[in-house]
Amino acid sequence: MANRKPRQSREESIRESMNSPIKLDPTITFSIPRANVQFDPEKHKYKCSCCGKGFNNLKQNFQKSGSPLFQANDGYLPWCKECTDKYMNTLVAFYCGNEEHAIKHFCQQVDWVYNIEPLKAAREISSDRSRISHYAAKKNLNVGSMKTYFDSMVNDYEEKQGQLILSREQAKQDDVNISASAVDRWGVGFTEADYKNLDDHYRMLKKNNPNADNNQEIFIKSLCNINMLMVRALTKGDAKEYSSLVEQYSKTFKQAGLRTIEEKDSSNDEVFGVTLATISQYTPEEFYKDKDLYSDWDEIGDYFERHVCRPMENIMTGSDVRDKEFFVPEEDEDE
């Protein structure tokens, strides 16, 4: 007997449909006919912006949205429920029968919550009523405080941030916003938010300590892990744990011999005298025992005395002082 594929639960089936690749039918034409009986201001209070039909009851014939785009209409959509059904049927055909993709499309347009809970609760009412009618009644149930599509996006984003990365291949997925190198550096088992925190703190410490050696690199990674735990403790409001981690961070930082500010070589921006003064703060001149060793180490003073002062003295005073190294006296023939 052949092995049968286990039957999926309704939730598994919906999730698979939600996450499946989008397929479109380009031949589908979006067209909704006008109503035979149009809006008459003497007979009707409300008008459908799509088919033009007139109504006297807004609540029974139009659906609501929490979007500020419809606030002046008491939150009601400007087109009637009948047009929504017709439009939704066309959307399902456009998405090649995928109702979840079609409902998501519609939720984006009218700023409705898009979530698996109302999708599970929604059922097709009848052959002439689309699933969106039931979804409209369930879209604000069992979805926490979410009221609009933007709330759905924030909720999905936060859930994804809390999802653990369990393999390097998982980091390569399109919906995961971390690099494979981050997984290599920190290992697996962290959330996207954790990896971002680790990488940001790592870059900060490396920027401030560009000359860190291999031993300091080990301390830098440890500091990044401690900082991540500090953020978690702060988020949970655990003051005791946070205080303990701050103390551990401080001890590790001092032990590593790291800097809190960026190391910069500013010698090119300073005058020579200022640089010497800075050196003197750490190695005062009186520490040198042999003062003559550094009195004229580049012999500039000797050069100036021999080749500048001596010629000027001869010109101004008429003296006949010769250079001690390059002057060669003339010799008599008898000598």
Short mmCIF file of C-alpha atoms in Angstrom, two decimals, residues 48 203 241 267:
data_model
loop_
_atom_site.label_atom_id
_atom_site.label_comp_id
_atom_site.label_asym_id
_atom_site.label_seq_id
_atom_site.Cartn_x
_atom_site.Cartn_y
_atom_site.Cartn_z
CA CYS A 48 -22.12 53.17 -4.48
CA ARG A 203 31.24 47.71 14.44
CA GLU A 241 19.88 41.40 35.81
CA SER A 267 49.71 64.65 14.63
#
